[in-house]
XYZ file of N, CA and C in Angstrom:
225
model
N -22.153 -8.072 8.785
C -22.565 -9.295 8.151
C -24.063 -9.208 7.855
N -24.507 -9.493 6.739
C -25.800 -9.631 6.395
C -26.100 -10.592 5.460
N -27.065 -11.535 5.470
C -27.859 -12.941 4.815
C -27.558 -12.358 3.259
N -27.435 -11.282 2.447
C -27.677 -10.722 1.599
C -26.511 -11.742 0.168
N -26.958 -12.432 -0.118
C -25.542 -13.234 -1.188
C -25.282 -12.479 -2.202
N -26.076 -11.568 -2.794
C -25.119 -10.608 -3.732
C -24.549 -9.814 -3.311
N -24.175 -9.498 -1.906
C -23.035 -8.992 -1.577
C -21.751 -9.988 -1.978
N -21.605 -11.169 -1.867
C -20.277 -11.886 -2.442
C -19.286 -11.618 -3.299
N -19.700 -10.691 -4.430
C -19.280 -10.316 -5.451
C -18.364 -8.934 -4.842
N -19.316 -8.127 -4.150
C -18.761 -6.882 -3.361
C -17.222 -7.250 -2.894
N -17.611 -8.396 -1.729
C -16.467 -8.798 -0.914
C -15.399 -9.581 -1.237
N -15.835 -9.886 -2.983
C -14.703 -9.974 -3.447
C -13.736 -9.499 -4.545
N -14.705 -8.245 -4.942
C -13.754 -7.002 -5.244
C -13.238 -6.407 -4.375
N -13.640 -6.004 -3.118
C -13.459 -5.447 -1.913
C -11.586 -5.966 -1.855
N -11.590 -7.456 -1.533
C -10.266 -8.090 -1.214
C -9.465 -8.030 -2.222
N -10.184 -8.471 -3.309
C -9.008 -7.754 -4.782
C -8.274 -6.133 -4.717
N -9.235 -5.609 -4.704
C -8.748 -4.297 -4.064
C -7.623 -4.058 -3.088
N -8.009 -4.826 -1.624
C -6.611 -4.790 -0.348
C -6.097 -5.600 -1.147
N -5.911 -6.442 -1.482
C -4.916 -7.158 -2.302
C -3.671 -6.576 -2.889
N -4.356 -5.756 -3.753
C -3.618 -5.205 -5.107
C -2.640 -4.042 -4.378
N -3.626 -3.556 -3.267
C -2.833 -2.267 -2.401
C -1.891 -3.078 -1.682
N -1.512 -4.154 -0.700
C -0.350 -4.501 -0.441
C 0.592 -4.992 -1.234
N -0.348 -5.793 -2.207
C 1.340 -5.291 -3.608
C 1.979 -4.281 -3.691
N 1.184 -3.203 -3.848
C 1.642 -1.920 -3.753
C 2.885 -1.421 -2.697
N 2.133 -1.803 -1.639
C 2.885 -0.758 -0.387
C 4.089 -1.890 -0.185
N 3.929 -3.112 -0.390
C 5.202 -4.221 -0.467
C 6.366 -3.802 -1.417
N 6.210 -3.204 -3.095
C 6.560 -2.946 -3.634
C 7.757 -1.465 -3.461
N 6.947 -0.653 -2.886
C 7.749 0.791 -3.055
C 7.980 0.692 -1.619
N 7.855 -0.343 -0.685
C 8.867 -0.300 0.579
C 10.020 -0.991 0.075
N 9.846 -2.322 -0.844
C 10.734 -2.667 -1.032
C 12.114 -2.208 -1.742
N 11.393 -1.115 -2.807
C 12.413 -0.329 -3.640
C 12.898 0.888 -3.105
N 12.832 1.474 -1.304
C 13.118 2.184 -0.669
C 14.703 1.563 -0.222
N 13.993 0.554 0.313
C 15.238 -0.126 0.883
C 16.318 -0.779 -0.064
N 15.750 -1.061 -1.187
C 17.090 -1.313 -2.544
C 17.800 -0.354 -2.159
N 17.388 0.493 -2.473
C 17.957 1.998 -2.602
C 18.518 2.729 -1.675
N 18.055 3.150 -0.432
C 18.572 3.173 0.596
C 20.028 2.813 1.589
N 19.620 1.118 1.376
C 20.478 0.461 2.139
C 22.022 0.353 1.811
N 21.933 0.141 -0.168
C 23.496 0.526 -0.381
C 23.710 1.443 0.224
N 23.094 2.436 -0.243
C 23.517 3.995 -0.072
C 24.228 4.510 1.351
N 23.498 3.986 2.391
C 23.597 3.770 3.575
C 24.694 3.425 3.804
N 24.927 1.656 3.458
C 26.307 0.852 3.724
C 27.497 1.219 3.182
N 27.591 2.237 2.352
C 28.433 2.744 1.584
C 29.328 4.310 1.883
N 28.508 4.834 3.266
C 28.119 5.984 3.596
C 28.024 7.081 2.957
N 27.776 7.062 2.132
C 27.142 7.799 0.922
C 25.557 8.968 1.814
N 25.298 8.577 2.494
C 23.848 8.399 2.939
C 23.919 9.318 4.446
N 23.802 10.480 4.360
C 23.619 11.340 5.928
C 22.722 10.267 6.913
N 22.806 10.184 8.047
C 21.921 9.676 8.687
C 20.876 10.256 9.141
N 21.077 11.684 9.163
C 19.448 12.320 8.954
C 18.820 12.337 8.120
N 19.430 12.180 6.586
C 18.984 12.480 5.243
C 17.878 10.274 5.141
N 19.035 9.563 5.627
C 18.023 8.187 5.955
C 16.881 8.090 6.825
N 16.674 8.592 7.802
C 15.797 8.940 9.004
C 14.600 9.317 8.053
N 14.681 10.659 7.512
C 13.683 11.527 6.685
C 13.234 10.635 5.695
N 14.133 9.675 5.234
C 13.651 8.762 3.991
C 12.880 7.651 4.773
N 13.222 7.036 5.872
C 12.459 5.781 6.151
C 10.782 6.422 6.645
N 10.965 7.938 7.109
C 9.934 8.341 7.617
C 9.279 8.604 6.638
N 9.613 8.960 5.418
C 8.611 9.019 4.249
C 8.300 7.658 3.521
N 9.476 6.741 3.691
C 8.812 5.782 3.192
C 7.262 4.907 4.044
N 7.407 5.259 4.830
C 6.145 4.752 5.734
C 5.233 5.694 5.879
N 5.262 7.188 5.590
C 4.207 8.077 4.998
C 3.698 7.360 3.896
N 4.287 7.546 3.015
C 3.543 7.094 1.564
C 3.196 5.743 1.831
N 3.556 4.919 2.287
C 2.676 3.339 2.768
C 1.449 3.664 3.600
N 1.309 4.295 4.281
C 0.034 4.851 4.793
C -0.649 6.017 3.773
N -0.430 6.304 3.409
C -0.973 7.571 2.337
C -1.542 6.193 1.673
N -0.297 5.478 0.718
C -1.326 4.719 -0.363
C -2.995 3.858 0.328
N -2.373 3.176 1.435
C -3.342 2.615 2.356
C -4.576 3.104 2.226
N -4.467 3.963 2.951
C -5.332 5.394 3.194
C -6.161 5.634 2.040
N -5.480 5.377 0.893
C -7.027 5.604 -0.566
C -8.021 4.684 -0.502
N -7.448 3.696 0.020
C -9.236 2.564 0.166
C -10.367 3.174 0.707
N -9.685 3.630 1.518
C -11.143 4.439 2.211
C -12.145 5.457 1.371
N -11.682 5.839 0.383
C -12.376 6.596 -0.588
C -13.266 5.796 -1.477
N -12.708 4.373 -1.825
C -13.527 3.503 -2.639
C -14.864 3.031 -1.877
N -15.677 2.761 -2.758
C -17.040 2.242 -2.545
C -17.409 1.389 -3.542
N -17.957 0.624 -2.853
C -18.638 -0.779 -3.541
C -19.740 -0.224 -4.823
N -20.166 -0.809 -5.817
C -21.245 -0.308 -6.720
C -22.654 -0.160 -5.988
N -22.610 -1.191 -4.768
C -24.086 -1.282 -4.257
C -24.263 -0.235 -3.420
């Protein structure tokens, strides 16, 4: 925290930013499990071959996560 008020602008691209990324990771968890879950209920779907999928689907939710950290503010 710092007195500094043109940081405001920062902190609120900053949150636009996490914002936009849990759209994200909300999004392609959600279209895991579209996909998945018939597949699954249908047994269509190895249960190791689902295992490997839920474990990647929560890789790539942390992977996407994980790019914020590369961004930086203009200041």
């Amino acid at each position: 925290m710092r007195g500094d008020p043109a940081l405001v602008a920062d902190a609120i691209d900053t949150s636009r930013r996490i914002y936009r990324k849990i759209r994200q990771n909300l999004f392609w968890a959600f279209a895991y499990n579209v996909i998945g879950i018939p597949l699954a209920a249908a047994v269509l779907l190895n249960p190791v071959v689902a295992g490997a999928a839920m474990a990647l689907s929560s890789l790539s939710v942390v992977s996407n996560a994980l790019l914020l950290r590369g961004w930086r503010s203009q200041r």
